[in-house]
GROMACS .gro file of N, CA and C in nm:
model
  420
    1MET      N    1  -1.536  -0.071   2.478
    1MET     CA    2  -1.671  -0.018   2.482
    1MET      C    3  -1.710   0.027   2.341
    2SER      N    4  -1.826  -0.011   2.298
    2SER     CA    5  -1.868   0.023   2.162
    2SER      C    6  -1.914   0.169   2.156
    3ASP      N    7  -1.906   0.225   2.035
    3ASP     CA    8  -1.948   0.363   2.015
    3ASP      C    9  -2.099   0.374   2.028
    4MET      N   10  -2.142   0.464   2.114
    4MET     CA   11  -2.285   0.486   2.135
    4MET      C   12  -2.332   0.613   2.066
    5PHE      N   13  -2.244   0.712   2.053
    5PHE     CA   14  -2.284   0.845   2.010
    5PHE      C   15  -2.215   0.895   1.884
    6VAL      N   16  -2.109   0.829   1.840
    6VAL     CA   17  -2.025   0.881   1.732
    6VAL      C   18  -2.105   0.916   1.608
    7GLU      N   19  -2.190   0.826   1.562
    7GLU     CA   20  -2.265   0.852   1.438
    7GLU      C   21  -2.361   0.970   1.454
    8LYS      N   22  -2.421   0.984   1.570
    8LYS     CA   23  -2.511   1.097   1.594
    8LYS      C   24  -2.434   1.228   1.595
    9PHE      N   25  -2.314   1.227   1.655
    9PHE     CA   26  -2.232   1.348   1.655
    9PHE      C   27  -2.180   1.379   1.514
   10ARG      N   28  -2.140   1.277   1.440
   10ARG     CA   29  -2.095   1.299   1.301
   10ARG      C   30  -2.208   1.357   1.216
   11ALA      N   31  -2.331   1.317   1.243
   11ALA     CA   32  -2.446   1.365   1.166
   11ALA      C   33  -2.471   1.514   1.186
   12LEU      N   34  -2.410   1.574   1.288
   12LEU     CA   35  -2.426   1.718   1.311
   12LEU      C   36  -2.364   1.799   1.197
   13VAL      N   37  -2.259   1.748   1.137
   13VAL     CA   38  -2.191   1.822   1.029
   13VAL      C   39  -2.285   1.842   0.910
   14PRO      N   40  -2.341   1.736   0.852
   14PRO     CA   41  -2.434   1.762   0.740
   14PRO      C   42  -2.561   1.833   0.784
   15GLN      N   43  -2.606   1.806   0.906
   15GLN     CA   44  -2.730   1.868   0.954
   15GLN      C   45  -2.719   2.019   0.963
   16TYR      N   46  -2.610   2.069   1.019
   16TYR     CA   47  -2.597   2.213   1.042
   16TYR      C   48  -2.504   2.285   0.945
   17LEU      N   49  -2.413   2.212   0.883
   17LEU     CA   50  -2.315   2.278   0.796
   17LEU      C   51  -2.338   2.245   0.649
   18GLN      N   52  -2.437   2.159   0.620
   18GLN     CA   53  -2.475   2.121   0.484
   18GLN      C   54  -2.356   2.070   0.402
   19GLU      N   55  -2.269   1.995   0.467
   19GLU     CA   56  -2.160   1.929   0.397
   19GLU      C   57  -2.137   1.795   0.462
   20PRO      N   58  -2.081   1.700   0.388
   20PRO     CA   59  -2.061   1.567   0.445
   20PRO      C   60  -1.955   1.567   0.555
   21TRP      N   61  -1.974   1.478   0.652
   21TRP     CA   62  -1.873   1.461   0.755
   21TRP      C   63  -1.749   1.402   0.691
   22GLU      N   64  -1.632   1.451   0.733
   22GLU     CA   65  -1.505   1.398   0.686
   22GLU      C   66  -1.422   1.358   0.806
   23GLU      N   67  -1.332   1.264   0.787
   23GLU     CA   68  -1.248   1.218   0.897
   23GLU      C   69  -1.172   1.332   0.962
   24ALA      N   70  -1.134   1.433   0.885
   24ALA     CA   71  -1.060   1.548   0.938
   24ALA      C   72  -1.143   1.630   1.036
   25ASP      N   73  -1.276   1.612   1.039
   25ASP     CA   74  -1.361   1.683   1.134
   25ASP      C   75  -1.341   1.634   1.276
   26GLY      N   76  -1.292   1.512   1.290
   26GLY     CA   77  -1.276   1.452   1.422
   26GLY      C   78  -1.130   1.441   1.464
   27ILE      N   79  -1.112   1.386   1.582
   27ILE     CA   80  -0.979   1.362   1.638
   27ILE      C   81  -0.964   1.212   1.658
   28ALA      N   82  -0.854   1.157   1.616
   28ALA     CA   83  -0.830   1.013   1.627
   28ALA      C   84  -0.839   0.968   1.773
   29GLN      N   85  -0.898   0.850   1.793
   29GLN     CA   86  -0.911   0.793   1.928
   29GLN      C   87  -0.776   0.784   1.998
   30ALA      N   88  -0.674   0.737   1.926
   30ALA     CA   89  -0.542   0.720   1.986
   30ALA      C   90  -0.487   0.854   2.034
   31ASP      N   91  -0.509   0.960   1.957
   31ASP     CA   92  -0.463   1.093   1.997
   31ASP      C   93  -0.537   1.140   2.123
   32LEU      N   94  -0.668   1.117   2.127
   32LEU     CA   95  -0.746   1.155   2.245
   32LEU      C   96  -0.697   1.080   2.369
   33GLU      N   97  -0.680   0.949   2.355
   33GLU     CA   98  -0.638   0.869   2.469
   33GLU      C   99  -0.501   0.913   2.520
   34ALA      N  100  -0.411   0.951   2.429
   34ALA     CA  101  -0.278   0.999   2.469
   34ALA      C  102  -0.289   1.129   2.548
   35VAL      N  103  -0.375   1.221   2.503
   35VAL     CA  104  -0.394   1.347   2.574
   35VAL      C  105  -0.454   1.322   2.712
   36PHE      N  106  -0.558   1.238   2.719
   36PHE     CA  107  -0.623   1.211   2.847
   36PHE      C  108  -0.528   1.143   2.944
   37ALA      N  109  -0.443   1.055   2.893
   37ALA     CA  110  -0.343   0.989   2.978
   37ALA      C  111  -0.242   1.091   3.030
   38GLU      N  112  -0.199   1.181   2.943
   38GLU     CA  113  -0.102   1.283   2.985
   38GLU      C  114  -0.163   1.375   3.090
   39LEU      N  115  -0.290   1.409   3.074
   39LEU     CA  116  -0.359   1.494   3.171
   39LEU      C  117  -0.400   1.417   3.296
   40ASN      N  118  -0.396   1.284   3.286
   40ASN     CA  119  -0.436   1.197   3.396
   40ASN      C  120  -0.582   1.222   3.436
   41ILE      N  121  -0.669   1.227   3.335
   41ILE     CA  122  -0.811   1.247   3.361
   41ILE      C  123  -0.892   1.137   3.293
   42THR      N  124  -1.008   1.109   3.351
   42THR     CA  125  -1.104   1.017   3.290
   42THR      C  126  -1.211   1.102   3.225
   43VAL      N  127  -1.240   1.074   3.099
   43VAL     CA  128  -1.337   1.152   3.023
   43VAL      C  129  -1.455   1.062   2.990
   44PRO      N  130  -1.578   1.107   3.020
   44PRO     CA  131  -1.696   1.025   2.990
   44PRO      C  132  -1.704   0.989   2.842
   45GLN      N  133  -1.765   0.876   2.816
   45GLN     CA  134  -1.776   0.825   2.680
   45GLN      C  135  -1.840   0.926   2.585
   46ALA      N  136  -1.947   0.992   2.624
   46ALA     CA  137  -2.015   1.085   2.534
   46ALA      C  138  -1.924   1.201   2.495
   47LEU      N  139  -1.850   1.257   2.589
   47LEU     CA  140  -1.757   1.366   2.558
   47LEU      C  141  -1.642   1.316   2.472
   48ARG      N  142  -1.591   1.199   2.504
   48ARG     CA  143  -1.483   1.139   2.425
   48ARG      C  144  -1.529   1.118   2.280
   49GLU      N  145  -1.649   1.064   2.261
   49GLU     CA  146  -1.700   1.039   2.127
   49GLU      C  147  -1.733   1.168   2.053
   50PHE      N  148  -1.777   1.270   2.125
   50PHE     CA  149  -1.801   1.401   2.063
   50PHE      C  150  -1.671   1.456   2.005
   51LEU      N  151  -1.565   1.452   2.083
   51LEU     CA  152  -1.435   1.501   2.037
   51LEU      C  153  -1.382   1.415   1.922
   52HIS      N  154  -1.403   1.284   1.932
   52HIS     CA  155  -1.361   1.194   1.825
   52HIS      C  156  -1.437   1.224   1.695
   53ALA      N  157  -1.563   1.258   1.705
   53ALA     CA  158  -1.647   1.281   1.587
   53ALA      C  159  -1.627   1.420   1.527
   54VAL      N  160  -1.622   1.524   1.610
   54VAL     CA  161  -1.622   1.661   1.557
   54VAL      C  162  -1.521   1.754   1.626
   55GLY      N  163  -1.426   1.699   1.696
   55GLY     CA  164  -1.331   1.781   1.773
   55GLY      C  165  -1.245   1.875   1.692
   56ASN      N  166  -1.234   1.852   1.561
   56ASN     CA  167  -1.158   1.943   1.473
   56ASN      C  168  -1.249   2.027   1.384
   57CYS      N  169  -1.378   2.021   1.408
   57CYS     CA  170  -1.475   2.097   1.327
   57CYS      C  171  -1.502   2.230   1.397
   58GLU      N  172  -1.425   2.330   1.357
   58GLU     CA  173  -1.432   2.460   1.424
   58GLU      C  174  -1.572   2.520   1.423
   59GLU      N  175  -1.647   2.499   1.315
   59GLU     CA  176  -1.781   2.557   1.306
   59GLU      C  177  -1.875   2.504   1.414
   60LEU      N  178  -1.853   2.382   1.459
   60LEU     CA  179  -1.934   2.326   1.567
   60LEU      C  180  -1.869   2.350   1.704
   61MET      N  181  -1.738   2.336   1.710
   61MET     CA  182  -1.667   2.351   1.837
   61MET      C  183  -1.671   2.495   1.890
   62GLU      N  184  -1.692   2.591   1.798
   62GLU     CA  185  -1.696   2.731   1.837
   62GLU      C  186  -1.827   2.797   1.793
   63ALA      N  187  -1.935   2.722   1.801
   63ALA     CA  188  -2.066   2.772   1.763
   63ALA      C  189  -2.131   2.839   1.883
   64TYR      N  190  -2.118   2.970   1.893
   64TYR     CA  191  -2.173   3.052   1.999
   64TYR      C  192  -2.098   3.035   2.130
   65TYR      N  193  -2.087   2.913   2.181
   65TYR     CA  194  -2.003   2.881   2.297
   65TYR      C  195  -1.879   2.809   2.248
   66TYR      N  196  -1.782   2.793   2.334
   66TYR     CA  197  -1.654   2.736   2.293
   66TYR      C  198  -1.625   2.606   2.367
   67PHE      N  199  -1.629   2.495   2.293
   67PHE     CA  200  -1.588   2.368   2.350
   67PHE      C  201  -1.436   2.369   2.360
   68TRP      N  202  -1.384   2.318   2.469
   68TRP     CA  203  -1.241   2.317   2.492
   68TRP      C  204  -1.176   2.206   2.412
   69ASP      N  205  -1.057   2.234   2.360
   69ASP     CA  206  -0.978   2.131   2.295
   69ASP      C  207  -0.941   2.025   2.399
   70PRO      N  208  -0.917   1.902   2.358
   70PRO     CA  209  -0.888   1.795   2.455
   70PRO      C  210  -0.776   1.830   2.554
   71GLU      N  211  -0.670   1.894   2.506
   71GLU     CA  212  -0.558   1.925   2.597
   71GLU      C  213  -0.591   2.038   2.694
   72GLU      N  214  -0.704   2.107   2.675
   72GLU     CA  215  -0.746   2.214   2.765
   72GLU      C  216  -0.842   2.165   2.874
   73LEU      N  217  -0.892   2.042   2.861
   73LEU     CA  218  -0.983   1.991   2.963
   73LEU      C  219  -0.913   1.990   3.098
   74GLU      N  220  -0.988   2.026   3.200
   74GLU     CA  221  -0.929   2.027   3.334
   74GLU      C  222  -1.037   2.004   3.439
   75ILE      N  223  -0.992   1.968   3.556
   75ILE     CA  224  -1.083   1.946   3.668
   75ILE      C  225  -1.066   2.061   3.765
   76GLN      N  226  -1.178   2.126   3.798
   76GLN     CA  227  -1.184   2.233   3.898
   76GLN      C  228  -1.309   2.212   3.981
   77ASP      N  229  -1.300   2.238   4.108
   77ASP     CA  230  -1.417   2.229   4.197
   77ASP      C  231  -1.485   2.093   4.191
   78GLY      N  232  -1.413   1.988   4.150
   78GLY     CA  233  -1.472   1.855   4.139
   78GLY      C  234  -1.548   1.833   4.009
   79TYR      N  235  -1.531   1.923   3.912
   79TYR     CA  236  -1.598   1.912   3.782
   79TYR      C  237  -1.495   1.905   3.671
   80LEU      N  238  -1.522   1.822   3.570
   80LEU     CA  239  -1.442   1.817   3.449
   80LEU      C  240  -1.499   1.924   3.356
   81LEU      N  241  -1.425   2.030   3.333
   81LEU     CA  242  -1.472   2.144   3.255
   81LEU      C  243  -1.450   2.120   3.106
   82PHE      N  244  -1.549   2.160   3.022
   82PHE     CA  245  -1.538   2.133   2.879
   82PHE      C  246  -1.590   2.245   2.790
   83LEU      N  247  -1.654   2.348   2.842
   83LEU     CA  248  -1.719   2.449   2.759
   83LEU      C  249  -1.728   2.580   2.834
   84GLU      N  250  -1.715   2.692   2.759
   84GLU     CA  251  -1.738   2.823   2.821
   84GLU      C  252  -1.804   2.915   2.720
   85ASP      N  253  -1.866   3.020   2.771
   85ASP     CA  254  -1.929   3.117   2.682
   85ASP      C  255  -1.826   3.222   2.640
   86GLU      N  256  -1.863   3.304   2.544
   86GLU     CA  257  -1.771   3.402   2.486
   86GLU      C  258  -1.718   3.500   2.590
   87ASP      N  259  -1.800   3.540   2.684
   87ASP     CA  260  -1.760   3.638   2.785
   87ASP      C  261  -1.695   3.574   2.908
   88GLU      N  262  -1.683   3.442   2.906
   88GLU     CA  263  -1.628   3.366   3.018
   88GLU      C  264  -1.705   3.391   3.148
   89ALA      N  265  -1.835   3.417   3.133
   89ALA     CA  266  -1.922   3.435   3.249
   89ALA      C  267  -1.967   3.300   3.305
   90TYR      N  268  -1.976   3.200   3.217
   90TYR     CA  269  -2.021   3.067   3.255
   90TYR      C  270  -1.926   2.961   3.201
   91THR      N  271  -1.913   2.854   3.278
   91THR     CA  272  -1.836   2.738   3.236
   91THR      C  273  -1.922   2.615   3.262
   92TRP      N  274  -1.917   2.519   3.170
   92TRP     CA  275  -1.994   2.397   3.183
   92TRP      C  276  -1.901   2.281   3.216
   93GLY      N  277  -1.950   2.189   3.297
   93GLY     CA  278  -1.871   2.075   3.335
   93GLY      C  279  -1.956   1.956   3.372
   94ILE      N  280  -1.886   1.850   3.402
   94ILE     CA  281  -1.946   1.722   3.443
   94ILE      C  282  -1.880   1.685   3.574
   95LEU      N  283  -1.956   1.635   3.668
   95LEU     CA  284  -1.895   1.593   3.794
   95LEU      C  285  -1.783   1.493   3.765
   96ALA      N  286  -1.664   1.524   3.813
   96ALA     CA  287  -1.548   1.439   3.785
   96ALA      C  288  -1.568   1.297   3.836
   97ASP      N  289  -1.640   1.282   3.947
   97ASP     CA  290  -1.662   1.147   4.000
   97ASP      C  291  -1.770   1.071   3.923
   98GLN      N  292  -1.827   1.135   3.820
   98GLN     CA  293  -1.925   1.070   3.733
   98GLN      C  294  -1.865   1.040   3.595
   99ALA      N  295  -1.733   1.051   3.582
   99ALA     CA  296  -1.666   1.033   3.453
   99ALA      C  297  -1.682   0.891   3.398
  100ASP      N  298  -1.713   0.795   3.483
  100ASP     CA  299  -1.733   0.659   3.435
  100ASP      C  300  -1.875   0.636   3.385
  101VAL      N  301  -1.964   0.734   3.404
  101VAL     CA  302  -2.100   0.726   3.350
  101VAL      C  303  -2.090   0.762   3.202
  102PRO      N  304  -2.144   0.679   3.113
  102PRO     CA  305  -2.129   0.705   2.969
  102PRO      C  306  -2.178   0.842   2.924
  103ASP      N  307  -2.290   0.889   2.977
  103ASP     CA  308  -2.349   1.015   2.933
  103ASP      C  309  -2.399   1.092   3.057
  104PRO      N  310  -2.306   1.154   3.131
  104PRO     CA  311  -2.342   1.215   3.258
  104PRO      C  312  -2.416   1.349   3.243
  105ILE      N  313  -2.472   1.392   3.353
  105ILE     CA  314  -2.544   1.519   3.362
  105ILE      C  315  -2.445   1.635   3.352
  106VAL      N  316  -2.488   1.741   3.286
  106VAL     CA  317  -2.406   1.862   3.269
  106VAL      C  318  -2.446   1.964   3.376
  107TRP      N  319  -2.345   2.036   3.425
  107TRP     CA  320  -2.362   2.142   3.523
  107TRP      C  321  -2.304   2.271   3.467
  108ARG      N  322  -2.359   2.384   3.511
  108ARG     CA  323  -2.310   2.515   3.467
  108ARG      C  324  -2.266   2.596   3.589
  109ARG      N  325  -2.147   2.655   3.577
  109ARG     CA  326  -2.095   2.739   3.685
  109ARG      C  327  -2.105   2.886   3.646
  110ASN      N  328  -2.159   2.965   3.737
  110ASN     CA  329  -2.154   3.109   3.724
  110ASN      C  330  -2.014   3.149   3.772
  111ASN      N  331  -1.930   3.195   3.681
  111ASN     CA  332  -1.791   3.221   3.716
  111ASN      C  333  -1.776   3.336   3.815
  112ALA      N  334  -1.873   3.428   3.822
  112ALA     CA  335  -1.867   3.540   3.917
  112ALA      C  336  -1.890   3.493   4.060
  113THR      N  337  -1.982   3.396   4.076
  113THR     CA  338  -2.018   3.352   4.211
  113THR      C  339  -1.959   3.216   4.246
  114GLY      N  340  -1.922   3.139   4.146
  114GLY     CA  341  -1.872   3.003   4.169
  114GLY      C  342  -1.982   2.902   4.193
  115ALA      N  343  -2.109   2.946   4.182
  115ALA     CA  344  -2.223   2.857   4.207
  115ALA      C  345  -2.247   2.767   4.086
  116TRP      N  346  -2.271   2.639   4.114
  116TRP     CA  347  -2.300   2.540   4.010
  116TRP      C  348  -2.450   2.512   4.006
  117ILE      N  349  -2.504   2.501   3.882
  117ILE     CA  350  -2.646   2.471   3.861
  117ILE      C  351  -2.656   2.350   3.770
  118ASN      N  352  -2.743   2.257   3.807
  118ASN     CA  353  -2.767   2.138   3.727
  118ASN      C  354  -2.843   2.179   3.601
  119GLU      N  355  -2.792   2.144   3.484
  119GLU     CA  356  -2.858   2.175   3.358
  119GLU      C  357  -2.970   2.077   3.325
  120GLU      N  358  -2.985   1.974   3.408
  120GLU     CA  359  -3.094   1.877   3.397
  120GLU      C  360  -3.098   1.807   3.261
  121GLY      N  361  -2.980   1.778   3.208
  121GLY     CA  362  -2.970   1.702   3.085
  121GLY      C  363  -2.834   1.637   3.077
  122THR      N  364  -2.827   1.528   3.005
  122THR     CA  365  -2.699   1.460   2.989
  122THR      C  366  -2.612   1.536   2.890
  123PHE      N  367  -2.486   1.497   2.879
  123PHE     CA  368  -2.396   1.562   2.786
  123PHE      C  369  -2.451   1.559   2.644
  124SER      N  370  -2.494   1.443   2.597
  124SER     CA  371  -2.543   1.434   2.460
  124SER      C  372  -2.669   1.519   2.441
  125GLU      N  373  -2.761   1.515   2.536
  125GLU     CA  374  -2.882   1.597   2.527
  125GLU      C  375  -2.845   1.745   2.523
  126PHE      N  376  -2.754   1.784   2.610
  126PHE     CA  377  -2.710   1.923   2.616
  126PHE      C  378  -2.651   1.968   2.482
  127VAL      N  379  -2.560   1.887   2.424
  127VAL     CA  380  -2.496   1.923   2.297
  127VAL      C  381  -2.600   1.935   2.186
  128PHE      N  382  -2.688   1.836   2.173
  128PHE     CA  383  -2.788   1.841   2.066
  128PHE      C  384  -2.881   1.960   2.083
  129ASP      N  385  -2.924   1.986   2.206
  129ASP     CA  386  -3.014   2.100   2.232
  129ASP      C  387  -2.943   2.233   2.206
  130MET      N  388  -2.818   2.245   2.251
  130MET     CA  389  -2.745   2.369   2.234
  130MET      C  390  -2.723   2.399   2.086
  131LEU      N  391  -2.678   2.300   2.009
  131LEU     CA  392  -2.652   2.323   1.867
  131LEU      C  393  -2.782   2.349   1.791
  132ASP      N  394  -2.890   2.285   1.830
  132ASP     CA  395  -3.019   2.312   1.769
  132ASP      C  396  -3.058   2.457   1.794
  133TRP      N  397  -3.037   2.504   1.915
  133TRP     CA  398  -3.067   2.643   1.952
  133TRP      C  399  -2.980   2.739   1.871
  134VAL      N  400  -2.851   2.709   1.857
  134VAL     CA  401  -2.757   2.795   1.786
  134VAL      C  402  -2.790   2.803   1.637
  135PHE      N  403  -2.821   2.689   1.576
  135PHE     CA  404  -2.834   2.684   1.430
  135PHE      C  405  -2.978   2.698   1.380
  136THR      N  406  -3.076   2.699   1.470
  136THR     CA  407  -3.216   2.712   1.427
  136THR      C  408  -3.258   2.859   1.430
  137ASP      N  409  -3.305   2.905   1.317
  137ASP     CA  410  -3.348   3.045   1.305
  137ASP      C  411  -3.492   3.053   1.351
  138ASP      N  412  -3.516   3.127   1.459
  138ASP     CA  413  -3.651   3.141   1.514
  138ASP      C  414  -3.719   3.272   1.469
  139ASP      N  415  -3.672   3.330   1.361
  139ASP     CA  416  -3.728   3.457   1.314
  139ASP      C  417  -3.854   3.440   1.232
  140ASP      N  418  -3.902   3.318   1.223
  140ASP     CA  419  -4.020   3.291   1.137
  140ASP      C  420  -4.144   3.361   1.188
   0.00000   0.00000   0.00000
């Protein structure tokens, strides 16, 4: 499968961190595939390419919310979990049975109630919108 999102995710580094993307910002495909095989999980293309592009870029991976490292990904309640907030009040995931969809819809779980809410955007839309929100100063 050809890369659909890698260049857009790599472009986040110069866009928000004002420095060029470097190979060290990402995680090698072979390393990702080995982790996913060990975990016995299927990871959607957009999430896989995000980790490949910027999975080692701490400034993006821990920008306000915390993206999980590949070996921390897990399936709970039928969702592949990939992100949580600082207070661990919310966790974001993708329906595990939608892992074969290249860019699936993101869901948010209220950890206190266990209720899931549709975020009404795909993984790539969610990431771009979230990082834009985090890095855009609205104090103007």
